Tab-separated table of C-alpha atoms and ligand atoms in Angstrom:
chain	number	residue	atom	x	y	z
A	1007	UNK	CA	-29.849	97.190	-23.336
A	1008	UNK	CA	-33.336	95.809	-22.728
A	1009	UNK	CA	-34.023	92.755	-24.842
A	1010	UNK	CA	-37.332	92.188	-26.608
A	1011	UNK	CA	-38.097	89.406	-24.146
A	1012	UNK	CA	-37.462	91.563	-21.135
A	1013	UNK	CA	-39.478	94.458	-22.433
A	1014	UNK	CA	-42.360	92.190	-23.396
A	1015	UNK	CA	-42.705	91.168	-19.806
A	1016	UNK	CA	-41.362	93.917	-17.615
A	1017	UNK	CA	-43.606	96.914	-17.310
A	1018	UNK	CA	-45.865	95.941	-20.157
A	1019	UNK	CA	-49.189	97.699	-19.886
A	1020	UNK	CA	-51.155	94.496	-20.449
A	1021	UNK	CA	-50.761	93.532	-16.812
A	1022	UNK	CA	-50.844	96.980	-15.262
A	1023	UNK	CA	-54.529	97.396	-15.934
A	1024	UNK	CA	-57.199	97.195	-13.334
A	1025	UNK	CA	-56.040	95.848	-10.041
A	1026	UNK	CA	-58.983	97.664	-8.532
A	1027	UNK	CA	-61.330	97.102	-11.413
A	1028	UNK	CA	-64.943	97.377	-10.516
A	1029	UNK	CA	-66.083	96.835	-14.063
A	1030	UNK	CA	-68.726	94.262	-14.751
A	1031	UNK	CA	-68.660	92.231	-17.932
A	1032	UNK	CA	-69.208	94.735	-20.754
A	1033	UNK	CA	-72.731	94.868	-22.157
A	1034	UNK	CA	-71.292	94.360	-25.654
A	1035	UNK	CA	-70.664	90.732	-24.732
A	1036	UNK	CA	-74.378	90.148	-24.736
A	1037	UNK	CA	-74.049	90.014	-28.513
A	1038	UNK	CA	-70.787	88.110	-28.690
A	1039	UNK	CA	-70.486	84.661	-30.221
A	1040	UNK	CA	-71.628	82.373	-27.447
A	1041	UNK	CA	-69.564	79.422	-28.578
A	1042	UNK	CA	-66.148	80.764	-27.674
A	1043	UNK	CA	-63.832	78.310	-29.323
A	1044	UNK	CA	-64.665	77.430	-32.895
A	1045	UNK	CA	-66.271	74.075	-33.513
A	1046	UNK	CA	-62.969	72.426	-34.310
A	1047	UNK	CA	-61.662	73.514	-30.948
A	1048	UNK	CA	-58.713	75.105	-32.683
A	1049	UNK	CA	-58.460	77.894	-30.141
A	1050	UNK	CA	-59.003	75.598	-27.299
A	1051	UNK	CA	-55.924	73.504	-27.440
A	1052	UNK	CA	-53.713	74.189	-30.376
A	1053	UNK	CA	-50.214	75.190	-29.602
A	1054	UNK	CA	-49.192	78.553	-30.863
A	1055	UNK	CA	-48.324	78.630	-34.554
A	1056	UNK	CA	-44.644	78.295	-35.097
A	1057	UNK	CA	-42.397	78.232	-38.111
A	1058	UNK	CA	-39.658	76.467	-36.208
A	1059	UNK	CA	-38.780	72.932	-37.321
A	1060	UNK	CA	-41.021	70.755	-35.202
A	1061	UNK	CA	-39.606	68.204	-32.792
A	1062	UNK	CA	-42.329	66.295	-30.966
A	1063	UNK	CA	-41.992	63.986	-28.009
A	1064	UNK	CA	-44.981	61.786	-27.233
A	1065	UNK	CA	-45.394	61.659	-23.474
A	1066	UNK	CA	-46.121	58.298	-21.825
A	1067	UNK	CA	-49.691	57.842	-20.543
A	1068	UNK	CA	-50.400	59.849	-17.371
A	1069	UNK	CA	-50.918	57.906	-14.136
A	1070	UNK	CA	-54.548	56.964	-13.588
A	1071	UNK	CA	-54.257	57.427	-9.851
A	1072	UNK	CA	-52.922	60.383	-7.901
A	1073	UNK	CA	-51.372	60.579	-5.363
A	1074	UNK	CA	-49.454	57.563	-6.585
A	1075	UNK	CA	-46.690	55.461	-5.186
A	1076	UNK	CA	-45.597	53.713	-8.358
A	1077	UNK	CA	-41.978	53.878	-9.438
A	1078	UNK	CA	-41.195	56.614	-11.920
A	1079	UNK	CA	-41.057	55.671	-15.586
A	1080	UNK	CA	-37.446	55.690	-16.859
A	1081	UNK	CA	-38.473	57.706	-19.905
A	1082	UNK	CA	-40.105	60.353	-17.705
A	1083	UNK	CA	-38.351	60.305	-14.325
A	1084	UNK	CA	-40.066	63.464	-13.055
A	1085	UNK	CA	-43.524	62.267	-14.082
A	1086	UNK	CA	-44.059	65.277	-16.363
A	1087	UNK	CA	-46.766	63.404	-18.260
A	1088	UNK	CA	-48.942	63.103	-15.151
A	1089	UNK	CA	-48.077	66.572	-13.934
A	1090	UNK	CA	-49.013	68.265	-17.193
A	1091	UNK	CA	-52.122	66.185	-17.901
A	1092	UNK	CA	-53.816	66.857	-14.545
A	1093	UNK	CA	-53.039	70.582	-14.689
A	1094	UNK	CA	-53.095	71.734	-18.310
A	1095	UNK	CA	-54.268	68.576	-20.058
A	1096	UNK	CA	-57.334	67.935	-22.135
A	1097	UNK	CA	-59.737	66.022	-19.893
A	1098	UNK	CA	-63.139	66.243	-21.555
A	1099	UNK	CA	-64.819	66.432	-24.955
A	1100	UNK	CA	-68.380	67.579	-25.571
A	1101	UNK	CA	-69.263	66.242	-29.032
A	1102	UNK	CA	-72.590	68.047	-29.388
A	1103	UNK	CA	-72.856	70.667	-32.111
A	1104	UNK	CA	-72.638	74.254	-30.946
A	1105	UNK	CA	-71.056	73.456	-27.565
A	1106	UNK	CA	-67.593	74.296	-26.387
A	1107	UNK	CA	-66.006	71.070	-27.563
A	1108	UNK	CA	-62.880	70.728	-25.461
A	1109	UNK	CA	-62.312	71.076	-21.751
A	1110	UNK	CA	-59.119	71.150	-19.791
A	1111	UNK	CA	-58.232	70.261	-16.224
A	1112	UNK	CA	-58.524	73.956	-15.311
A	1113	UNK	CA	-61.524	76.203	-16.020
A	1114	UNK	CA	-61.210	78.865	-18.717
A	1115	UNK	CA	-63.574	81.729	-19.604
A	1116	UNK	CA	-65.556	80.418	-22.607
A	1117	UNK	CA	-62.948	77.698	-23.110
A	1118	UNK	CA	-60.599	80.074	-24.923
A	1119	UNK	CA	-57.549	78.677	-23.118
A	1120	UNK	CA	-55.058	81.539	-23.327
A	1121	UNK	CA	-52.773	79.725	-20.856
A	1122	UNK	CA	-49.924	77.505	-21.962
A	1123	UNK	CA	-47.173	75.664	-20.189
A	1124	UNK	CA	-43.561	75.604	-21.346
A	1125	UNK	CA	-41.160	73.126	-19.815
A	1126	UNK	CA	-37.508	74.012	-19.378
A	1127	UNK	CA	-35.248	70.963	-19.252
A	1128	UNK	CA	-31.438	70.839	-19.441
A	1129	UNK	CA	-31.618	70.089	-23.175
A	1130	UNK	CA	-34.154	72.648	-24.282
A	1131	UNK	CA	-37.492	74.313	-23.835
A	1132	UNK	CA	-40.673	72.460	-24.781
A	1133	UNK	CA	-44.271	73.617	-25.185
A	1134	UNK	CA	-46.937	71.281	-23.850
A	1135	UNK	CA	-49.344	70.396	-26.659
A	1136	UNK	CA	-52.527	69.422	-24.814
A	1137	UNK	CA	-54.328	68.124	-27.910
A	1138	UNK	CA	-51.837	65.357	-28.478
A	1139	UNK	CA	-50.282	65.109	-25.023
A	1140	UNK	CA	-46.924	65.823	-26.602
A	1141	UNK	CA	-44.006	68.067	-25.832
A	1142	UNK	CA	-43.029	70.259	-28.736
A	1143	UNK	CA	-39.515	71.616	-28.838
A	1144	UNK	CA	-39.684	75.414	-28.752
A	1145	UNK	CA	-36.001	76.209	-28.615
A	1146	UNK	CA	-32.652	74.539	-28.398
A	1147	UNK	CA	-30.823	76.021	-25.440
A	1148	UNK	CA	-27.166	76.057	-24.788
A	1149	UNK	CA	-26.974	73.142	-22.286
A	1150	UNK	CA	-24.713	75.176	-20.031
A	1151	UNK	CA	-27.123	78.063	-19.771
A	1152	UNK	CA	-30.206	75.853	-19.288
A	1153	UNK	CA	-28.475	73.911	-16.542
A	1154	UNK	CA	-27.392	77.149	-14.915
A	1155	UNK	CA	-30.921	78.543	-15.009
A	1156	UNK	CA	-32.286	75.364	-13.460
A	1157	UNK	CA	-29.519	75.294	-10.888
A	1158	UNK	CA	-30.249	78.929	-9.928
A	1159	UNK	CA	-33.819	78.050	-9.012
A	1160	UNK	CA	-32.951	74.648	-7.516
A	1161	UNK	CA	-34.965	72.704	-10.071
A	1162	UNK	CA	-34.684	69.598	-12.254
A	1163	UNK	CA	-37.326	71.134	-14.531
A	1164	UNK	CA	-39.070	74.488	-14.684
A	1165	UNK	CA	-42.691	74.798	-15.746
A	1166	UNK	CA	-43.271	78.267	-17.128
A	1167	UNK	CA	-46.946	79.239	-17.176
A	1168	UNK	CA	-47.499	81.663	-20.038
A	1169	UNK	CA	-50.492	83.575	-21.317
A	1170	UNK	CA	-51.572	84.761	-24.753
A	1171	UNK	CA	-54.208	87.420	-24.042
A	1172	UNK	CA	-55.036	87.865	-27.736
A	1173	UNK	CA	-57.001	84.615	-27.625
A	1174	UNK	CA	-59.317	85.993	-24.965
A	1175	UNK	CA	-59.329	89.570	-26.266
A	1176	UNK	CA	-61.006	88.246	-29.425
A	1177	UNK	CA	-64.234	88.091	-27.386
A	1178	UNK	CA	-63.531	90.128	-24.287
A	1179	UNK	CA	-61.550	93.128	-25.569
A	1180	UNK	CA	-59.674	94.946	-22.849
A	1181	UNK	CA	-61.275	92.811	-20.161
A	1182	UNK	CA	-59.036	89.942	-21.346
A	1183	UNK	CA	-55.995	90.630	-19.111
A	1184	UNK	CA	-58.057	90.088	-15.984
A	1185	UNK	CA	-59.420	86.769	-17.233
A	1186	UNK	CA	-56.000	85.645	-18.447
A	1187	UNK	CA	-54.260	86.530	-15.179
A	1188	UNK	CA	-56.982	84.694	-13.245
A	1189	UNK	CA	-56.665	81.603	-15.424
A	1190	UNK	CA	-52.863	81.685	-15.201
A	1191	UNK	CA	-53.218	81.718	-11.410
A	1192	UNK	CA	-55.616	78.783	-11.530
A	1193	UNK	CA	-53.132	76.888	-13.695
A	1194	UNK	CA	-50.328	77.645	-11.235
A	1195	UNK	CA	-52.596	76.262	-8.495
A	1196	UNK	CA	-53.294	73.135	-10.549
A	1197	UNK	CA	-49.630	72.493	-11.344
A	1198	UNK	CA	-48.705	72.989	-7.705
A	1199	UNK	CA	-51.377	70.606	-6.420
A	1200	UNK	CA	-50.494	67.968	-9.006
A	1201	UNK	CA	-46.771	68.302	-8.335
A	1202	UNK	CA	-47.306	67.790	-4.600
A	1203	UNK	CA	-49.512	64.760	-5.305
A	1204	UNK	CA	-46.856	63.407	-7.695
A	1205	UNK	CA	-44.197	63.349	-4.997
A	1206	UNK	CA	-42.293	66.417	-6.149
A	1207	UNK	CA	-40.904	69.399	-4.310
A	1208	UNK	CA	-42.231	72.528	-5.936
A	1209	UNK	CA	-41.483	76.208	-5.588
A	1210	UNK	CA	-43.361	79.014	-7.331
A	1211	UNK	CA	-41.391	81.938	-8.771
A	1212	UNK	CA	-43.119	85.174	-9.724
A	1213	UNK	CA	-40.225	87.556	-9.831
A	1214	UNK	CA	-40.043	89.428	-13.178
A	1215	UNK	CA	-36.248	89.081	-13.388
A	1216	UNK	CA	-36.415	85.303	-13.015
A	1217	UNK	CA	-39.233	85.100	-15.561
A	1218	UNK	CA	-37.315	87.281	-18.018
A	1219	UNK	CA	-34.214	85.130	-17.662
A	1220	UNK	CA	-36.230	81.942	-18.119
A	1221	UNK	CA	-38.064	83.290	-21.176
A	1222	UNK	CA	-35.022	84.702	-22.890
A	1223	UNK	CA	-34.739	83.551	-26.471
A	1224	UNK	CA	-37.995	81.650	-26.891
A	1225	UNK	CA	-41.026	83.685	-25.753
A	1226	UNK	CA	-43.119	84.881	-28.703
A	1227	UNK	CA	-42.803	88.501	-27.715
A	1228	UNK	CA	-43.924	91.682	-29.361
A	1229	UNK	CA	-40.799	93.809	-29.510
A	1230	UNK	CA	-42.797	97.016	-29.962
A	1231	UNK	CA	-44.401	97.149	-26.558
A	1232	UNK	CA	-44.992	100.888	-26.740
A	1233	UNK	CA	-47.624	100.408	-29.399
A	1234	UNK	CA	-51.292	99.799	-28.713
A	1235	UNK	CA	-51.305	96.654	-30.798
A	1236	UNK	CA	-51.096	94.061	-28.056
A	1237	UNK	CA	-54.476	92.663	-28.946
A	1238	UNK	CA	-53.467	92.298	-32.617
A	1239	UNK	CA	-50.347	90.231	-32.020
A	1240	UNK	CA	-50.111	86.845	-30.375
A	1241	UNK	CA	-47.672	88.014	-27.715
A	1242	UNK	CA	-46.916	85.388	-25.094
A	1243	UNK	CA	-46.215	86.515	-21.535
A	1244	UNK	CA	-44.469	84.508	-18.832
A	1245	UNK	CA	-46.746	84.702	-15.792
A	1246	UNK	CA	-45.071	82.422	-13.249
A	1247	UNK	CA	-42.678	79.518	-13.028
A	1248	UNK	CA	-42.822	76.345	-10.958
A	1249	UNK	CA	-39.456	74.828	-10.137
A	1250	UNK	CA	-39.828	71.072	-9.582
A	1251	UNK	CA	-37.461	68.438	-8.252
A	1252	UNK	CA	-37.868	64.977	-6.693
A	1253	UNK	CA	-39.072	65.308	-3.100
A	1254	UNK	CA	-36.127	65.645	-0.754
A	1255	UNK	CA	-37.912	65.043	2.562
A	1256	UNK	CA	-40.373	62.454	3.758
A	1257	UNK	CA	-43.775	61.783	2.256
A	1258	UNK	CA	-46.543	64.376	2.138
A	1259	UNK	CA	-46.696	66.542	5.232
A	1260	UNK	CA	-49.925	66.966	7.161
A	1261	UNK	CA	-49.629	70.688	6.381
A	1262	UNK	CA	-50.821	70.165	2.883
A	1263	UNK	CA	-54.150	69.246	1.295
A	1264	UNK	CA	-54.272	66.645	-1.443
A	1265	UNK	CA	-57.558	64.851	-2.142
A	1266	UNK	CA	-57.328	61.078	-1.775
A	1267	UNK	CA	-58.398	60.499	-5.385
A	1268	UNK	CA	-57.016	63.631	-7.015
A	1269	UNK	CA	-56.771	62.170	-10.530
A	1270	UNK	CA	-60.397	61.038	-10.490
A	1271	UNK	CA	-61.501	64.351	-9.010
A	1272	UNK	CA	-59.690	66.424	-11.653
A	1273	UNK	CA	-61.270	64.351	-14.410
A	1274	UNK	CA	-64.689	64.937	-12.849
A	1275	UNK	CA	-64.229	68.676	-12.242
A	1276	UNK	CA	-66.539	70.920	-14.249
A	1277	UNK	CA	-68.161	74.340	-14.166
A	1278	UNK	CA	-71.723	73.233	-14.869
A	1279	UNK	CA	-73.902	74.130	-17.861
A	1280	UNK	CA	-74.082	77.472	-19.667
A	1281	UNK	CA	-76.623	78.829	-17.180
A	1282	UNK	CA	-75.584	77.805	-13.671
A	1283	UNK	CA	-78.844	76.526	-12.209
A	1284	UNK	CA	-78.023	73.793	-9.688
A	1285	UNK	CA	-80.378	71.370	-7.969
A	1286	UNK	CA	-81.606	72.927	-4.675
A	1287	UNK	CA	-80.133	70.294	-2.384
A	1288	UNK	CA	-77.764	70.682	0.550
A	1289	UNK	CA	-74.075	70.004	0.113
A	1290	UNK	CA	-72.419	67.841	2.770
A	1291	UNK	CA	-70.812	69.583	5.721
A	1292	UNK	CA	-67.497	67.956	4.721
A	1293	UNK	CA	-67.394	70.355	1.762
A	1294	UNK	CA	-66.678	73.208	4.168
A	1295	UNK	CA	-63.855	71.293	5.825
A	1296	UNK	CA	-62.263	70.556	2.463
A	1297	UNK	CA	-62.662	74.162	1.327
A	1298	UNK	CA	-61.045	75.460	4.511
A	1299	UNK	CA	-58.109	73.064	4.283
A	1300	UNK	CA	-57.669	73.654	0.563
A	1301	UNK	CA	-57.577	77.422	1.080
A	1302	UNK	CA	-55.382	77.291	4.183
A	1303	UNK	CA	-52.702	75.429	2.216
A	1304	UNK	CA	-52.975	77.415	-1.010
A	1305	UNK	CA	-49.438	77.998	-2.313
A	1306	UNK	CA	-49.725	81.789	-2.755
A	1307	UNK	CA	-51.527	82.539	0.474
A	1308	UNK	CA	-52.103	86.282	0.256
A	1309	UNK	CA	-55.843	86.097	-0.142
A	1310	UNK	CA	-58.895	85.830	2.119
A	1311	UNK	CA	-62.047	83.857	1.437
A	1312	UNK	CA	-65.652	84.676	2.245
A	1313	UNK	CA	-68.209	81.909	2.092
A	1314	UNK	CA	-71.948	82.482	1.743
A	1315	UNK	CA	-73.644	79.319	2.968
A	1316	UNK	CA	-77.095	78.751	1.541
A	1317	UNK	CA	-77.655	74.988	1.591
A	1318	UNK	CA	-75.085	73.001	3.557
A	1319	UNK	CA	-76.046	70.196	5.970
A	1320	UNK	CA	-75.774	70.938	9.677
A	1321	UNK	CA	-74.582	74.485	8.955
A	1322	UNK	CA	-76.428	77.729	9.607
A	1323	UNK	CA	-76.959	79.950	6.574
A	1324	UNK	CA	-74.734	83.002	6.743
A	1325	UNK	CA	-71.447	84.624	5.832
A	1326	UNK	CA	-68.233	82.935	6.931
A	1327	UNK	CA	-64.632	83.964	6.559
A	1328	UNK	CA	-61.223	82.353	6.521
A	1329	UNK	CA	-57.951	84.278	6.350
A	1330	UNK	CA	-54.398	83.074	5.672
A	1331	UNK	CA	-53.305	80.919	8.598
A	1332	UNK	CA	-56.840	79.874	9.609
A	1333	UNK	CA	-57.828	76.236	9.240
A	1334	UNK	CA	-61.566	76.713	9.543
A	1335	UNK	CA	-64.456	79.093	8.889
A	1336	UNK	CA	-65.498	81.855	11.283
A	1337	UNK	CA	-69.156	82.789	11.190
A	1338	UNK	CA	-69.399	86.550	10.646
A	1339	UNK	CA	-73.163	86.958	10.200
A	1340	UNK	CA	-75.894	84.343	10.446
A	1341	UNK	CA	-78.651	85.208	7.968
A	1342	UNK	CA	-80.339	84.297	4.708
A	1343	UNK	CA	-77.596	85.120	2.185
A	1344	UNK	CA	-79.698	85.003	-0.985
A	1345	UNK	CA	-80.573	88.746	-0.962
A	1346	UNK	CA	-76.859	89.561	-0.558
A	1347	UNK	CA	-75.854	87.169	-3.324
A	1348	UNK	CA	-78.462	88.541	-5.708
A	1349	UNK	CA	-77.311	92.092	-4.993
A	1350	UNK	CA	-73.633	91.228	-5.470
A	1351	UNK	CA	-73.862	88.761	-8.346
A	1352	UNK	CA	-75.286	90.827	-11.189
A	1353	UNK	CA	-74.353	91.171	-14.839
A	1354	UNK	CA	-75.734	94.286	-16.501
A	1355	UNK	CA	-78.549	94.574	-13.974
A	1356	UNK	CA	-79.589	90.917	-14.026
A	1357	UNK	CA	-78.742	88.219	-11.479
A	1358	UNK	CA	-75.850	86.241	-12.990
A	1359	UNK	CA	-76.872	82.712	-11.929
A	1360	UNK	CA	-79.303	80.861	-9.706
A	1361	UNK	CA	-77.919	81.685	-6.243
A	1362	UNK	CA	-81.173	80.486	-4.653
A	1363	UNK	CA	-80.431	76.843	-5.389
A	1364	UNK	CA	-76.618	77.045	-5.103
A	1365	UNK	CA	-75.229	75.329	-2.000
A	1366	UNK	CA	-72.618	77.980	-1.261
A	1367	UNK	CA	-70.734	80.808	-2.949
A	1368	UNK	CA	-67.086	81.677	-2.324
A	1369	UNK	CA	-65.626	85.159	-2.783
A	1370	UNK	CA	-61.850	85.622	-2.829
A	1371	UNK	CA	-60.463	88.983	-1.732
A	1372	UNK	CA	-56.921	90.290	-2.173
A	1373	UNK	CA	-54.997	93.082	-0.411
A	1374	UNK	CA	-55.032	95.355	-3.470
A	1375	UNK	CA	-53.712	98.553	-1.839
A	1376	UNK	CA	-50.823	96.751	-0.132
A	1377	UNK	CA	-49.918	94.969	-3.368
A	1378	UNK	CA	-49.878	98.233	-5.328
A	1379	UNK	CA	-47.644	99.784	-2.705
A	1380	UNK	CA	-45.282	96.809	-2.829
A	1381	UNK	CA	-45.295	95.907	-6.521
A	1382	UNK	CA	-46.578	98.975	-8.382
A	1383	UNK	CA	-47.556	98.070	-11.930
A	1384	UNK	CA	-46.907	94.399	-11.238
A	1385	UNK	CA	-49.560	94.201	-8.490
A	1386	UNK	CA	-52.316	93.203	-10.917
A	1387	UNK	CA	-50.517	90.074	-12.104
A	1388	UNK	CA	-49.505	89.048	-8.589
A	1389	UNK	CA	-52.863	89.384	-6.860
A	1390	UNK	CA	-54.618	87.477	-9.624
A	1391	UNK	CA	-52.039	84.700	-9.509
A	1392	UNK	CA	-52.588	84.304	-5.760
A	1393	UNK	CA	-56.370	84.400	-5.991
A	1394	UNK	CA	-56.359	82.131	-9.055
A	1395	UNK	CA	-54.335	79.454	-7.268
A	1396	UNK	CA	-56.891	79.529	-4.431
A	1397	UNK	CA	-59.815	79.531	-6.876
A	1398	UNK	CA	-58.604	76.339	-8.530
A	1399	UNK	CA	-58.499	74.665	-5.106
A	1400	UNK	CA	-62.112	75.715	-4.570
A	1401	UNK	CA	-63.104	74.005	-7.834
A	1402	UNK	CA	-61.257	70.832	-6.797
A	1403	UNK	CA	-62.709	70.822	-3.271
A	1404	UNK	CA	-66.192	71.086	-4.822
A	1405	UNK	CA	-65.433	68.290	-7.294
A	1406	UNK	CA	-64.379	66.049	-4.371
A	1407	UNK	CA	-68.060	66.070	-3.362
A	1408	UNK	CA	-69.463	65.671	-6.891
A	1409	UNK	CA	-70.300	69.385	-7.038
A	1410	UNK	CA	-69.727	71.898	-9.816
A	1411	UNK	CA	-67.962	75.173	-9.000
A	1412	UNK	CA	-68.599	78.056	-11.368
A	1413	UNK	CA	-66.252	80.997	-11.611
A	1414	UNK	CA	-68.494	83.909	-12.571
A	1415	UNK	CA	-67.182	87.415	-13.110
A	1416	UNK	CA	-70.661	88.931	-13.213
A	1417	UNK	CA	-70.550	90.621	-9.803
A	1418	UNK	CA	-70.191	94.068	-8.335
A	1419	UNK	CA	-66.992	94.341	-6.277
A	1420	UNK	CA	-68.252	97.362	-4.312
A	1421	UNK	CA	-71.484	95.556	-3.373
A	1422	UNK	CA	-69.446	92.482	-2.370
A	1423	UNK	CA	-67.157	94.609	-0.223
A	1424	UNK	CA	-70.141	96.040	1.607
A	1425	UNK	CA	-72.317	92.922	1.938
A	1426	UNK	CA	-69.500	90.587	2.980
A	1427	UNK	CA	-68.316	93.073	5.601
A	1428	UNK	CA	-64.773	93.617	4.349
A	1429	UNK	CA	-63.302	96.061	6.830
A	1430	UNK	CA	-60.170	97.109	4.920
A	1431	UNK	CA	-60.928	99.569	2.092
A	1432	UNK	CA	-57.704	98.376	0.416
A	1433	UNK	CA	-59.078	94.848	0.000
A	1434	UNK	CA	-60.901	93.872	-3.220
A	1435	UNK	CA	-62.941	90.842	-4.213
A	1436	UNK	CA	-61.509	89.336	-7.402
A	1437	UNK	CA	-63.260	85.958	-7.660
A	1438	UNK	CA	-66.853	84.768	-7.266
A	1439	UNK	CA	-67.376	80.974	-7.343
A	1440	UNK	CA	-70.814	79.423	-6.961
A	1441	UNK	CA	-70.997	75.770	-5.877
A	1442	UNK	CA	-73.837	73.341	-6.387
A	1443	UNK	CA	-74.987	70.010	-7.747
A	1444	UNK	CA	-76.000	70.276	-11.371
A	1445	UNK	CA	-78.127	67.206	-12.206
A	1446	UNK	CA	-78.154	65.667	-15.641
A	1447	UNK	CA	-78.150	68.886	-17.606
A	1448	UNK	CA	-74.420	69.453	-16.968
A	1449	UNK	CA	-73.755	68.450	-20.544
A	1450	UNK	CA	-72.201	65.500	-22.236
A	1451	UNK	CA	-68.570	65.221	-21.272
A	1452	UNK	CA	-66.659	62.319	-22.767
A	1453	UNK	CA	-63.386	61.665	-20.990
A	1454	UNK	CA	-60.199	62.225	-22.959
A	1455	UNK	CA	-57.434	59.896	-21.855
A	1456	UNK	CA	-54.046	59.298	-23.395
B	1073	LIG	C1	-61.318	83.437	-15.121
B	1073	LIG	C2	-62.657	82.839	-15.469
B	1073	LIG	C3	-63.762	83.672	-15.599
B	1073	LIG	C4	-65.003	83.114	-15.898
B	1073	LIG	N1	-66.084	83.946	-15.990
B	1073	LIG	C5	-67.297	83.431	-16.252
B	1073	LIG	C6	-68.436	84.278	-16.322
B	1073	LIG	O1	-68.336	85.497	-16.109
B	1073	LIG	N2	-69.627	83.704	-16.602
B	1073	LIG	C7	-69.781	82.367	-16.800
B	1073	LIG	O2	-70.886	81.901	-17.041
B	1073	LIG	N3	-68.709	81.531	-16.726
B	1073	LIG	C8	-67.484	82.039	-16.456
B	1073	LIG	N4	-66.402	81.203	-16.375
B	1073	LIG	C9	-66.603	79.732	-16.490
B	1073	LIG	C10	-66.128	79.195	-17.828
B	1073	LIG	O3	-66.951	79.601	-18.883
B	1073	LIG	C11	-66.031	77.669	-17.744
B	1073	LIG	O4	-64.964	77.378	-16.903
B	1073	LIG	C12	-65.799	77.079	-19.105
B	1073	LIG	O5	-67.002	76.970	-19.749
B	1073	LIG	C13	-65.124	75.747	-19.063
B	1073	LIG	O6	-65.946	74.802	-18.489
B	1073	LIG	P1	-65.322	73.655	-17.573
B	1073	LIG	O7	-64.676	74.392	-16.442
B	1073	LIG	O8	-66.514	72.843	-17.162
B	1073	LIG	O9	-64.364	72.906	-18.408
B	1073	LIG	C14	-65.145	81.724	-16.093
B	1073	LIG	C15	-64.013	80.901	-15.959
B	1073	LIG	C16	-62.782	81.453	-15.658
B	1073	LIG	C17	-61.581	80.567	-15.513
């Protein structure tokens, strides 16, 4: 018998959609509410409604510095407070009327925040409530079965990244699954980076059977998955799980990339103002080194990056590439990239942002055809998780240099394929991220600290 939880994840059409989508943002969005979350920010951070008796655990304050070498707090031996805050936590508040009021550590299309994080511990499963920096008990689990599940994946705790596409579908209709899968991937990337910086061993699980077993009994699933009502119900899907445990080996290996001041960098990360129109000044050359190292050590490495350099010190303008295993950029074509960028980066026939003043633009490409062959209907979720994890690293590498990185889905994948010189017809560009310095008009962002 297939349980409701299993059927809600396995084979559900939500994630089988458009692994090779070439759709631009629908024109109907031109008329959509431009504020995304309502003024109270209710969509932005609230935990899903629940009629279960509420048990809340206030987490201790997150560490102010990461990586850190302080002794773990007895009440939170794994440092979950720090881990959750710097990956799914509420980091900024824009108090001005009509703005998206709340911002998290990870970017989210129009701040709709469909992604949540559930924490499986031996005594139960807890939802992270970003608004209050609390854990909220979702379900009591039989201690034997929880311990067994954790043992099976070699973890002291499991962080299950879930997505509620209804939140995004409210504005984006059937384009929502793509955005949600991308954001889930970015959140996986953020949790991974923070876990490594927190001194934890971390392993990412994407296998549907593991996710079904982990979600059994608590996921808010829609049992009628054959209906077309997915956008009417608040179905929650398990997207990936991170198994964490205290680090078994020595300190951080040189194989990984963790910014020296990760906590500060995450708090400073932002996507720039509504219209991305950066100051036309060169970014430092060190940005490219950080980007290359960040991408080379991305935890789900099956994705290639193309970099269009427009304004970077001591670096010729042109198209560069890095593939899994590389630790640097290879120059593919030295030329003025602005005409390419303006041809690729269009939304409904208009250029999506000011590429002329951007320092550089990153495109992430995934092996779509190979993934479909290997994973069938599950390819969509997997390629977006991998690209999302890399995309988050791009935003953090930019923030290390005081630069904004803007994910923008207004681009033409076929034009990108051609202009960037992708040779494999089975490869598809799934992310466009423009990087630049956005002067004082970035918006008012008050820090939120707990
Ligand atoms: C998957 C994804 C897709 C996005 N697509 C667009 C887009 O098409 N156009 C745009 O202007 N911003 C886009 N954004 C940027 C978000 O609107 C931005 O991250 C959000 O306003 C939050 O701002 P913050 O990252 O500064 O907190 C996207 C972000 C994500 C994560």
